[in-house]
Amino acid sequence: MSDDKPNIPPTARVKLDSDALLANWRALDLMSGAAKAGAAVKANAYGLGARNVVARLVAAGCTDFFVANWQEAQEIEDLTTGKAQVSVLNGVRAADLPFALRSPAKPVLNSLEQVQRWKSSGRSCDIMINSGMNRLGINVEDLDAGLFAGMAIDMVMSHLASADEDGPQNGEQLSRYNAALEIVTGKRASLANSAGIALGSNYHFDVTRPGLSLYGGIQRPDLDGVITQVAVPQAEIIQVRSLQAGDKLGYNAQYIAAEPHKVGILAMGYADGYLRGFSNNGMFMHDGYLLPVLGRVSMDLIAIDLAAAPYLQEGDWVDCEYDLEVASAQSGLSQYELITGLGNRLARDWT
Ligand SMILES: *Cc1c(COP(=O)(O)O)cnc(C)c1O
């Protein structure tokens, strides 16, 4: 019985800020103008925990959730049924039908084959238009209003490939999507992801689909000051040691002390998603003091410089610099990789 297992205190965790999550959703909803913001909660809500995220957003009034597959829809079914709609972005395979036909969630139909597969069910669905990303979706040239006769289409959607940039692709996709809406009509239209919301009202339609920015990601300057950090990894110092000048630290001696100083060894590593791109680049913090990562990140351990806060001891906890823009610049990883990569070994601690 899991209830009988002793409670072992974790040595590393992700602190998750409910207020920041809700403030981000409300800010994105407001920025969506006349459209209503839904929430992309695929990949376990970008690694933060789908059930915890969905329960909070449902309570705040979010009524549209986007998951990648039917397992993810099942995972939140009890939280959403009767309160919110769930769209399954990867569509419906023949193998999904036994579950999909009983599920309150609806598929996003991505091909003519999927349209045929779903049509006879008479059940609700969304339609994905390929407006130029060439990932999933039906090409505009292949559309014909007759194909959808009698179908219960909720959202006609498309997805922006480069909403975080100012190139011509956004406008190209917008006009192709608008052309598609002349042919297929649903109850609602939906185009914008997080960055797309910042592109302005032409991109808003009826429903927006933010993911990354709900969780603190900022990919356009317009979202600076609007979006706040949600996830802060924290780790315990499990050993403090004093290095002498010339001492080598960690695998392959990628740090060599130039002078005597203290280092703290943290119980977190690349197996927790803090990847080796942070070696000699990452930053931890305590009370405003900066504690740089020294040497290579190991699988389960990280060394940090305690020179700025030599009072720190074994058993003390430090915060990881995980502002997604900053951590992305430090590590070379995308903000998406950083947030979805946080490992299962880290306890999730909602405040
Ligand atoms: C992941 C996803 C989103 C959310 O994108 P963000 O860039 O994380 O805001 C929206 N729509 C679709 C189709 C997606 O796959």
mmCIF file of C-alpha atoms and ligand atoms in Angstrom:
data_model
loop_
_atom_site.group_PDB
_atom_site.id
_atom_site.type_symbol
_atom_site.label_atom_id
_atom_site.label_comp_id
_atom_site.label_asym_id
_atom_site.label_seq_id
_atom_site.Cartn_x
_atom_site.Cartn_y
_atom_site.Cartn_z
ATOM 1 C CA MET A 1 0.000 0.000 0.000
ATOM 2 C CA SER A 2 1.486 3.287 -1.078
ATOM 3 C CA ASP A 3 -0.171 4.954 1.920
ATOM 4 C CA ASP A 4 2.079 2.931 4.203
ATOM 5 C CA LYS A 5 5.302 4.022 2.509
ATOM 6 C CA PRO A 6 7.380 6.380 4.599
ATOM 7 C CA ASN A 7 7.408 9.940 3.322
ATOM 8 C CA ILE A 8 10.966 10.587 2.114
ATOM 9 C CA PRO A 9 11.746 14.301 1.845
ATOM 10 C CA PRO A 10 12.928 15.169 -1.670
ATOM 11 C CA THR A 11 16.363 16.660 -2.324
ATOM 12 C CA ALA A 12 15.187 18.671 -5.327
ATOM 13 C CA ARG A 13 11.837 19.990 -6.478
ATOM 14 C CA VAL A 14 10.098 22.389 -8.824
ATOM 15 C CA LYS A 15 8.257 25.144 -7.018
ATOM 16 C CA LEU A 16 5.142 26.023 -8.999
ATOM 17 C CA ASP A 17 3.293 29.283 -8.552
ATOM 18 C CA SER A 18 -0.501 28.936 -8.960
ATOM 19 C CA ASP A 19 -1.039 32.695 -8.892
ATOM 20 C CA ALA A 20 1.489 33.221 -11.677
ATOM 21 C CA LEU A 21 -0.162 30.520 -13.809
ATOM 22 C CA LEU A 22 -3.589 32.104 -13.368
ATOM 23 C CA ALA A 23 -2.264 35.632 -13.909
ATOM 24 C CA ASN A 24 -0.611 34.469 -17.149
ATOM 25 C CA TRP A 25 -3.820 32.861 -18.393
ATOM 26 C CA ARG A 26 -5.839 35.983 -17.540
ATOM 27 C CA ALA A 27 -3.275 38.247 -19.209
ATOM 28 C CA LEU A 28 -3.300 36.106 -22.362
ATOM 29 C CA ASP A 29 -7.105 36.025 -22.325
ATOM 30 C CA LEU A 30 -7.181 39.825 -22.061
ATOM 31 C CA MET A 31 -4.572 40.191 -24.802
ATOM 32 C CA SER A 32 -6.716 37.889 -26.974
ATOM 33 C CA GLY A 33 -9.280 40.702 -27.171
ATOM 34 C CA ALA A 34 -12.698 39.472 -28.266
ATOM 35 C CA ALA A 35 -11.363 35.905 -28.470
ATOM 36 C CA LYS A 36 -11.269 33.620 -25.478
ATOM 37 C CA ALA A 37 -8.018 32.025 -24.385
ATOM 38 C CA GLY A 38 -7.951 28.258 -24.056
ATOM 39 C CA ALA A 39 -4.902 26.364 -22.815
ATOM 40 C CA ALA A 40 -2.487 23.921 -24.431
ATOM 41 C CA VAL A 41 -1.891 21.289 -21.749
ATOM 42 C CA LYS A 42 -0.256 18.608 -23.884
ATOM 43 C CA ALA A 43 2.864 16.831 -22.641
ATOM 44 C CA ASN A 44 1.579 16.853 -19.065
ATOM 45 C CA ALA A 45 1.014 20.632 -19.252
ATOM 46 C CA TYR A 46 4.528 21.144 -20.588
ATOM 47 C CA GLY A 47 5.892 19.011 -17.779
ATOM 48 C CA LEU A 48 4.315 20.900 -14.882
ATOM 49 C CA GLY A 49 1.504 18.401 -14.230
ATOM 50 C CA ALA A 50 -1.643 18.381 -16.365
ATOM 51 C CA ARG A 51 -4.081 17.613 -13.585
ATOM 52 C CA ASN A 52 -2.831 20.407 -11.360
ATOM 53 C CA VAL A 53 -2.795 22.907 -14.215
ATOM 54 C CA VAL A 54 -6.202 21.937 -15.630
ATOM 55 C CA ALA A 55 -7.954 21.974 -12.252
ATOM 56 C CA ARG A 56 -6.700 25.512 -11.634
ATOM 57 C CA LEU A 57 -7.552 26.819 -15.092
ATOM 58 C CA VAL A 58 -11.038 25.258 -15.057
ATOM 59 C CA ALA A 59 -11.690 27.027 -11.762
ATOM 60 C CA ALA A 60 -10.502 30.292 -13.341
ATOM 61 C CA GLY A 61 -12.951 29.904 -16.230
ATOM 62 C CA CYS A 62 -10.892 28.332 -19.011
ATOM 63 C CA THR A 63 -13.218 26.263 -21.203
ATOM 64 C CA ASP A 64 -10.974 24.885 -23.980
ATOM 65 C CA PHE A 65 -8.032 22.570 -23.478
ATOM 66 C CA PHE A 66 -5.664 21.135 -26.083
ATOM 67 C CA VAL A 67 -3.857 17.828 -25.615
ATOM 68 C CA ALA A 68 -1.748 15.814 -28.045
ATOM 69 C CA ASN A 69 -3.300 12.362 -27.718
ATOM 70 C CA TRP A 70 -6.149 10.353 -26.207
ATOM 71 C CA GLN A 71 -4.163 9.215 -23.182
ATOM 72 C CA GLU A 72 -3.754 12.865 -22.284
ATOM 73 C CA ALA A 73 -7.484 13.474 -22.779
ATOM 74 C CA GLN A 74 -8.272 10.530 -20.501
ATOM 75 C CA GLU A 75 -5.918 11.861 -17.849
ATOM 76 C CA ILE A 76 -8.014 15.050 -17.436
ATOM 77 C CA GLU A 77 -11.433 13.657 -18.319
ATOM 78 C CA ASP A 78 -12.907 13.819 -14.830
ATOM 79 C CA LEU A 79 -11.685 17.416 -14.416
ATOM 80 C CA THR A 80 -13.095 18.690 -17.708
ATOM 81 C CA THR A 81 -16.318 16.774 -18.346
ATOM 82 C CA GLY A 82 -19.267 19.137 -18.252
ATOM 83 C CA LYS A 83 -16.976 22.113 -17.649
ATOM 84 C CA ALA A 84 -14.641 22.436 -20.600
ATOM 85 C CA GLN A 85 -13.982 21.003 -24.038
ATOM 86 C CA VAL A 86 -10.864 19.022 -24.838
ATOM 87 C CA SER A 87 -9.354 18.872 -28.333
ATOM 88 C CA VAL A 88 -6.961 16.060 -29.275
ATOM 89 C CA LEU A 89 -4.448 17.701 -31.601
ATOM 90 C CA ASN A 90 -2.853 14.577 -33.065
ATOM 91 C CA GLY A 91 -6.206 13.453 -34.446
ATOM 92 C CA VAL A 92 -7.875 10.091 -34.496
ATOM 93 C CA ARG A 93 -6.296 6.894 -35.798
ATOM 94 C CA ALA A 94 -8.361 3.767 -36.436
ATOM 95 C CA ALA A 95 -6.779 2.366 -33.272
ATOM 96 C CA ASP A 96 -8.105 5.331 -31.260
ATOM 97 C CA LEU A 97 -11.745 4.866 -32.252
ATOM 98 C CA PRO A 98 -12.852 2.476 -29.486
ATOM 99 C CA PHE A 99 -11.827 5.052 -26.883
ATOM 100 C CA ALA A 100 -12.457 8.215 -28.917
ATOM 101 C CA LEU A 101 -16.088 7.327 -29.656
ATOM 102 C CA ARG A 102 -16.818 7.081 -25.941
ATOM 103 C CA SER A 103 -14.709 10.051 -24.892
ATOM 104 C CA PRO A 104 -16.193 13.497 -24.256
ATOM 105 C CA ALA A 105 -13.037 14.881 -25.910
ATOM 106 C CA LYS A 106 -13.099 15.607 -29.647
ATOM 107 C CA PRO A 107 -10.461 14.895 -32.260
ATOM 108 C CA VAL A 108 -8.806 17.563 -34.350
ATOM 109 C CA LEU A 109 -9.207 15.994 -37.791
ATOM 110 C CA ASN A 110 -5.951 16.423 -39.662
ATOM 111 C CA SER A 111 -6.557 14.674 -42.980
ATOM 112 C CA LEU A 112 -9.342 13.686 -45.377
ATOM 113 C CA GLU A 113 -8.970 10.106 -44.098
ATOM 114 C CA GLN A 114 -9.643 11.265 -40.553
ATOM 115 C CA VAL A 115 -12.693 13.213 -41.756
ATOM 116 C CA GLN A 116 -14.094 10.037 -43.325
ATOM 117 C CA ARG A 117 -13.252 8.019 -40.232
ATOM 118 C CA TRP A 118 -15.138 10.395 -37.939
ATOM 119 C CA LYS A 119 -17.993 11.542 -40.164
ATOM 120 C CA SER A 120 -20.426 8.693 -39.535
ATOM 121 C CA SER A 121 -20.144 9.144 -35.768
ATOM 122 C CA GLY A 122 -21.978 12.468 -35.957
ATOM 123 C CA ARG A 123 -19.920 13.528 -32.971
ATOM 124 C CA SER A 124 -18.225 16.862 -32.417
ATOM 125 C CA CYS A 125 -14.796 17.517 -33.931
ATOM 126 C CA ASP A 126 -12.338 20.236 -34.861
ATOM 127 C CA ILE A 127 -10.678 20.587 -38.254
ATOM 128 C CA MET A 128 -6.988 21.454 -38.696
ATOM 129 C CA ILE A 129 -6.056 23.400 -41.820
ATOM 130 C CA ASN A 130 -2.505 23.257 -43.159
ATOM 131 C CA SER A 131 -1.854 26.938 -43.814
ATOM 132 C CA GLY A 132 1.828 26.429 -44.579
ATOM 133 C CA MET A 133 3.565 24.726 -41.687
ATOM 134 C CA ASN A 134 3.201 21.355 -43.407
ATOM 135 C CA ARG A 135 3.008 19.380 -40.234
ATOM 136 C CA LEU A 136 -0.570 18.211 -39.566
ATOM 137 C CA GLY A 137 -3.711 19.409 -41.327
ATOM 138 C CA ILE A 138 -5.738 19.417 -44.517
ATOM 139 C CA ASN A 139 -4.379 21.461 -47.429
ATOM 140 C CA VAL A 140 -6.511 24.428 -48.471
ATOM 141 C CA GLU A 141 -6.612 23.103 -52.080
ATOM 142 C CA ASP A 142 -8.158 19.846 -50.865
ATOM 143 C CA LEU A 143 -11.051 21.537 -49.095
ATOM 144 C CA ASP A 144 -14.551 21.384 -50.414
ATOM 145 C CA ALA A 145 -17.586 22.321 -48.376
ATOM 146 C CA GLY A 146 -19.352 19.083 -49.409
ATOM 147 C CA LEU A 147 -16.763 17.010 -47.567
ATOM 148 C CA PHE A 148 -18.044 18.232 -44.240
ATOM 149 C CA ALA A 149 -21.778 18.132 -44.888
ATOM 150 C CA GLY A 150 -23.647 17.094 -41.765
ATOM 151 C CA MET A 151 -20.587 17.157 -39.529
ATOM 152 C CA ALA A 152 -20.628 18.789 -36.085
ATOM 153 C CA ILE A 153 -17.580 21.018 -36.507
ATOM 154 C CA ASP A 154 -16.639 23.057 -33.472
ATOM 155 C CA MET A 155 -13.328 24.759 -34.266
ATOM 156 C CA VAL A 156 -11.683 25.225 -37.608
ATOM 157 C CA MET A 157 -8.074 25.811 -36.685
ATOM 158 C CA SER A 158 -4.601 26.248 -38.062
ATOM 159 C CA HIS A 159 -1.201 26.644 -36.446
ATOM 160 C CA LEU A 160 1.470 29.316 -36.902
ATOM 161 C CA ALA A 161 5.007 28.143 -37.612
ATOM 162 C CA SER A 162 6.895 31.367 -36.894
ATOM 163 C CA ALA A 163 4.722 33.549 -34.680
ATOM 164 C CA ASP A 164 7.822 34.337 -32.592
ATOM 165 C CA GLU A 165 9.380 36.080 -35.624
ATOM 166 C CA ASP A 166 8.364 39.047 -37.741
ATOM 167 C CA GLY A 167 8.945 37.507 -41.178
ATOM 168 C CA PRO A 168 6.416 37.162 -44.002
ATOM 169 C CA GLN A 169 5.252 33.663 -43.006
ATOM 170 C CA ASN A 170 2.700 34.898 -40.455
ATOM 171 C CA GLY A 171 0.836 36.979 -43.038
ATOM 172 C CA GLU A 172 1.020 34.173 -45.607
ATOM 173 C CA GLN A 173 -0.469 31.711 -43.140
ATOM 174 C CA LEU A 174 -3.155 34.184 -42.075
ATOM 175 C CA SER A 175 -4.364 34.698 -45.628
ATOM 176 C CA ARG A 176 -4.384 30.972 -46.399
ATOM 177 C CA TYR A 177 -6.301 30.328 -43.206
ATOM 178 C CA ASN A 178 -8.821 33.045 -44.057
ATOM 179 C CA ALA A 179 -9.276 31.443 -47.491
ATOM 180 C CA ALA A 180 -9.964 28.108 -45.782
ATOM 181 C CA LEU A 181 -12.580 29.695 -43.536
ATOM 182 C CA GLU A 182 -14.498 30.711 -46.690
ATOM 183 C CA ILE A 183 -14.901 27.007 -47.482
ATOM 184 C CA VAL A 184 -15.192 25.231 -44.102
ATOM 185 C CA THR A 185 -17.260 26.702 -41.361
ATOM 186 C CA GLY A 186 -17.387 25.582 -37.803
ATOM 187 C CA LYS A 187 -18.821 27.196 -34.746
ATOM 188 C CA ARG A 188 -15.501 28.833 -33.935
ATOM 189 C CA ALA A 189 -12.150 29.665 -35.508
ATOM 190 C CA SER A 190 -8.754 29.386 -33.802
ATOM 191 C CA LEU A 191 -5.266 30.237 -35.028
ATOM 192 C CA ALA A 192 -2.979 31.796 -32.422
ATOM 193 C CA ASN A 193 -0.561 30.094 -30.038
ATOM 194 C CA SER A 194 1.143 32.177 -27.310
ATOM 195 C CA ALA A 195 3.293 34.246 -29.639
ATOM 196 C CA GLY A 196 0.429 34.515 -32.141
ATOM 197 C CA ILE A 197 -1.678 36.309 -29.522
ATOM 198 C CA ALA A 198 0.906 39.090 -29.554
ATOM 199 C CA LEU A 199 0.591 39.472 -33.352
ATOM 200 C CA GLY A 200 -2.627 41.432 -32.972
ATOM 201 C CA SER A 201 -6.363 41.182 -33.429
ATOM 202 C CA ASN A 202 -6.262 39.827 -37.020
ATOM 203 C CA TYR A 203 -4.817 36.663 -35.535
ATOM 204 C CA HIS A 204 -7.262 36.233 -32.651
ATOM 205 C CA PHE A 205 -10.490 34.865 -34.207
ATOM 206 C CA ASP A 206 -12.683 33.163 -31.542
ATOM 207 C CA VAL A 207 -10.324 31.061 -29.458
ATOM 208 C CA THR A 208 -6.583 31.343 -28.791
ATOM 209 C CA ARG A 209 -4.384 28.413 -27.772
ATOM 210 C CA PRO A 210 -1.530 29.580 -25.543
ATOM 211 C CA GLY A 211 0.826 26.988 -24.122
ATOM 212 C CA LEU A 212 4.367 28.183 -23.457
ATOM 213 C CA SER A 213 3.413 31.615 -22.109
ATOM 214 C CA LEU A 214 0.971 30.144 -19.606
ATOM 215 C CA TYR A 215 4.009 28.481 -18.079
ATOM 216 C CA GLY A 216 6.210 31.572 -18.148
ATOM 217 C CA GLY A 217 7.705 31.498 -21.657
ATOM 218 C CA ILE A 218 8.261 34.790 -23.458
ATOM 219 C CA GLN A 219 9.026 34.738 -27.151
ATOM 220 C CA ARG A 220 8.004 38.201 -28.223
ATOM 221 C CA PRO A 221 8.908 41.527 -26.579
ATOM 222 C CA ASP A 222 5.173 42.340 -26.375
ATOM 223 C CA LEU A 223 4.888 39.630 -23.686
ATOM 224 C CA ASP A 224 7.698 41.038 -21.525
ATOM 225 C CA GLY A 225 6.232 42.425 -18.333
ATOM 226 C CA VAL A 226 2.943 40.632 -19.071
ATOM 227 C CA ILE A 227 4.029 37.056 -18.386
ATOM 228 C CA THR A 228 5.599 35.953 -15.121
ATOM 229 C CA GLN A 229 7.680 32.942 -14.170
ATOM 230 C CA VAL A 230 5.727 29.909 -12.939
ATOM 231 C CA ALA A 231 8.349 27.201 -12.341
ATOM 232 C CA VAL A 232 11.469 27.498 -10.184
ATOM 233 C CA PRO A 233 13.601 24.378 -9.708
ATOM 234 C CA GLN A 234 15.136 24.237 -6.240
ATOM 235 C CA ALA A 235 17.808 21.909 -4.913
ATOM 236 C CA GLU A 236 19.317 21.062 -1.569
ATOM 237 C CA ILE A 237 23.007 21.458 -0.888
ATOM 238 C CA ILE A 238 24.011 17.934 0.138
ATOM 239 C CA GLN A 239 27.719 18.644 0.604
ATOM 240 C CA VAL A 240 29.880 21.728 1.077
ATOM 241 C CA ARG A 241 33.587 21.503 0.341
ATOM 242 C CA SER A 242 36.523 23.852 0.220
ATOM 243 C CA LEU A 243 38.641 23.933 -2.915
ATOM 244 C CA GLN A 244 42.292 24.981 -2.926
ATOM 245 C CA ALA A 245 43.911 26.799 -5.851
ATOM 246 C CA GLY A 246 44.513 24.257 -8.620
ATOM 247 C CA ASP A 247 41.836 21.791 -7.452
ATOM 248 C CA LYS A 248 39.871 20.247 -10.308
ATOM 249 C CA LEU A 249 36.108 19.859 -10.151
ATOM 250 C CA GLY A 250 33.737 17.367 -11.775
ATOM 251 C CA TYR A 251 33.952 15.179 -14.869
ATOM 252 C CA ASN A 252 36.851 16.011 -17.169
ATOM 253 C CA ALA A 253 38.012 18.795 -14.856
ATOM 254 C CA GLN A 254 36.087 21.487 -16.689
ATOM 255 C CA TYR A 255 36.608 23.852 -13.752
ATOM 256 C CA ILE A 256 39.894 24.429 -11.947
ATOM 257 C CA ALA A 257 39.930 26.694 -8.903
ATOM 258 C CA ALA A 258 42.119 29.767 -9.324
ATOM 259 C CA GLU A 259 41.960 30.534 -5.593
ATOM 260 C CA PRO A 260 40.604 28.868 -2.457
ATOM 261 C CA HIS A 261 36.808 28.972 -2.161
ATOM 262 C CA LYS A 262 33.784 26.947 -1.100
ATOM 263 C CA VAL A 263 31.548 24.994 -3.413
ATOM 264 C CA GLY A 264 28.147 23.438 -2.773
ATOM 265 C CA ILE A 265 27.119 20.121 -4.300
ATOM 266 C CA LEU A 266 23.435 19.985 -5.260
ATOM 267 C CA ALA A 267 21.257 16.914 -5.584
ATOM 268 C CA MET A 268 20.086 17.636 -9.126
ATOM 269 C CA GLY A 269 21.566 16.898 -12.530
ATOM 270 C CA TYR A 270 20.991 16.290 -16.196
ATOM 271 C CA ALA A 271 18.736 13.343 -15.384
ATOM 272 C CA ASP A 272 16.380 15.976 -13.944
ATOM 273 C CA GLY A 273 16.396 17.932 -17.194
ATOM 274 C CA TYR A 274 19.111 20.377 -16.139
ATOM 275 C CA LEU A 275 21.143 19.498 -19.194
ATOM 276 C CA ARG A 276 24.857 19.762 -19.772
ATOM 277 C CA GLY A 277 24.454 23.000 -21.713
ATOM 278 C CA PHE A 278 24.355 24.627 -18.284
ATOM 279 C CA SER A 279 27.882 23.366 -17.466
ATOM 280 C CA ASN A 280 29.926 26.430 -16.460
ATOM 281 C CA ASN A 281 26.926 28.535 -17.689
ATOM 282 C CA GLY A 282 24.001 28.019 -15.327
ATOM 283 C CA MET A 283 23.167 30.060 -12.242
ATOM 284 C CA PHE A 284 21.662 29.352 -8.835
ATOM 285 C CA MET A 285 20.597 31.963 -6.310
ATOM 286 C CA HIS A 286 20.064 32.449 -2.617
ATOM 287 C CA ASP A 287 18.679 35.664 -1.132
ATOM 288 C CA GLY A 288 19.774 37.568 -4.209
ATOM 289 C CA TYR A 289 23.329 36.176 -4.148
ATOM 290 C CA LEU A 290 24.457 34.634 -7.427
ATOM 291 C CA LEU A 291 25.909 31.129 -7.277
ATOM 292 C CA PRO A 292 27.295 30.106 -10.683
ATOM 293 C CA VAL A 293 27.396 26.493 -11.836
ATOM 294 C CA LEU A 294 30.982 25.267 -11.901
ATOM 295 C CA GLY A 295 32.265 22.553 -14.211
ATOM 296 C CA ARG A 296 30.154 19.882 -15.856
ATOM 297 C CA VAL A 297 26.629 19.107 -14.805
ATOM 298 C CA SER A 298 26.569 15.403 -13.806
ATOM 299 C CA MET A 299 23.616 13.025 -14.008
ATOM 300 C CA ASP A 300 22.563 13.558 -10.388
ATOM 301 C CA LEU A 301 24.812 16.351 -9.125
ATOM 302 C CA ILE A 302 25.745 19.947 -9.831
ATOM 303 C CA ALA A 303 28.533 22.007 -8.230
ATOM 304 C CA ILE A 304 27.919 25.690 -7.513
ATOM 305 C CA ASP A 305 30.245 28.434 -6.358
ATOM 306 C CA LEU A 306 29.457 29.523 -2.795
ATOM 307 C CA ALA A 307 31.927 32.424 -2.845
ATOM 308 C CA ALA A 308 29.094 34.980 -2.827
ATOM 309 C CA ALA A 309 27.247 33.291 0.057
ATOM 310 C CA PRO A 310 29.816 31.362 2.117
ATOM 311 C CA TYR A 311 27.325 31.094 4.994
ATOM 312 C CA LEU A 312 25.382 28.417 3.082
ATOM 313 C CA GLN A 313 25.508 24.953 4.601
ATOM 314 C CA GLU A 314 24.492 21.403 3.920
ATOM 315 C CA GLY A 315 20.707 21.181 4.133
ATOM 316 C CA ASP A 316 20.164 24.694 2.752
ATOM 317 C CA TRP A 317 18.151 25.078 -0.432
ATOM 318 C CA VAL A 318 18.995 27.205 -3.436
ATOM 319 C CA ASP A 319 16.868 28.441 -6.358
ATOM 320 C CA CYS A 320 17.792 27.675 -9.934
ATOM 321 C CA GLU A 321 17.800 30.591 -12.403
ATOM 322 C CA TYR A 322 15.011 29.271 -14.621
ATOM 323 C CA ASP A 323 13.496 32.419 -16.069
ATOM 324 C CA LEU A 324 12.919 30.744 -19.420
ATOM 325 C CA GLU A 325 14.394 33.551 -21.536
ATOM 326 C CA VAL A 326 17.524 33.762 -19.373
ATOM 327 C CA ALA A 327 17.979 30.005 -18.979
ATOM 328 C CA SER A 328 17.516 29.561 -22.723
ATOM 329 C CA ALA A 329 20.318 32.032 -23.399
ATOM 330 C CA GLN A 330 22.558 30.283 -20.826
ATOM 331 C CA SER A 331 22.042 26.772 -22.119
ATOM 332 C CA GLY A 332 21.250 27.093 -25.819
ATOM 333 C CA LEU A 333 18.073 25.089 -25.218
ATOM 334 C CA SER A 334 14.693 26.397 -26.358
ATOM 335 C CA GLN A 335 12.228 27.649 -23.752
ATOM 336 C CA TYR A 336 9.979 24.721 -24.759
ATOM 337 C CA GLU A 337 12.752 22.188 -24.150
ATOM 338 C CA LEU A 338 13.563 23.752 -20.787
ATOM 339 C CA ILE A 339 10.040 23.612 -19.412
ATOM 340 C CA THR A 340 8.993 20.241 -20.845
ATOM 341 C CA GLY A 341 12.310 18.653 -19.900
ATOM 342 C CA LEU A 342 12.033 18.997 -16.119
ATOM 343 C CA GLY A 343 12.370 15.431 -14.900
ATOM 344 C CA ASN A 344 9.937 13.253 -13.010
ATOM 345 C CA ARG A 345 12.389 12.839 -10.148
ATOM 346 C CA LEU A 346 11.813 16.465 -9.167
ATOM 347 C CA ALA A 347 8.891 16.801 -6.766
ATOM 348 C CA ARG A 348 6.218 19.234 -8.015
ATOM 349 C CA ASP A 349 5.402 21.641 -5.232
ATOM 350 C CA TRP A 350 2.429 23.962 -5.886
ATOM 351 C CA THR A 351 2.032 27.063 -3.785
HETATM 352 C C1 LIG B 1 1.527 23.307 -28.817
HETATM 353 C C2 LIG B 1 0.463 23.962 -29.615
HETATM 354 C C3 LIG B 1 -0.042 25.199 -29.220
HETATM 355 C C4 LIG B 1 0.555 26.020 -28.101
HETATM 356 O O1 LIG B 1 1.737 26.638 -28.601
HETATM 357 P P1 LIG B 1 2.666 27.586 -27.700
HETATM 358 O O2 LIG B 1 3.687 28.079 -28.654
HETATM 359 O O3 LIG B 1 3.251 26.721 -26.643
HETATM 360 O O4 LIG B 1 1.806 28.653 -27.156
HETATM 361 C C5 LIG B 1 -1.121 25.698 -29.926
HETATM 362 N N1 LIG B 1 -1.640 25.023 -30.988
HETATM 363 C C6 LIG B 1 -1.150 23.851 -31.413
HETATM 364 C C7 LIG B 1 -1.750 23.180 -32.585
HETATM 365 C C8 LIG B 1 -0.065 23.283 -30.753
HETATM 366 O O5 LIG B 1 0.444 22.130 -31.184
#
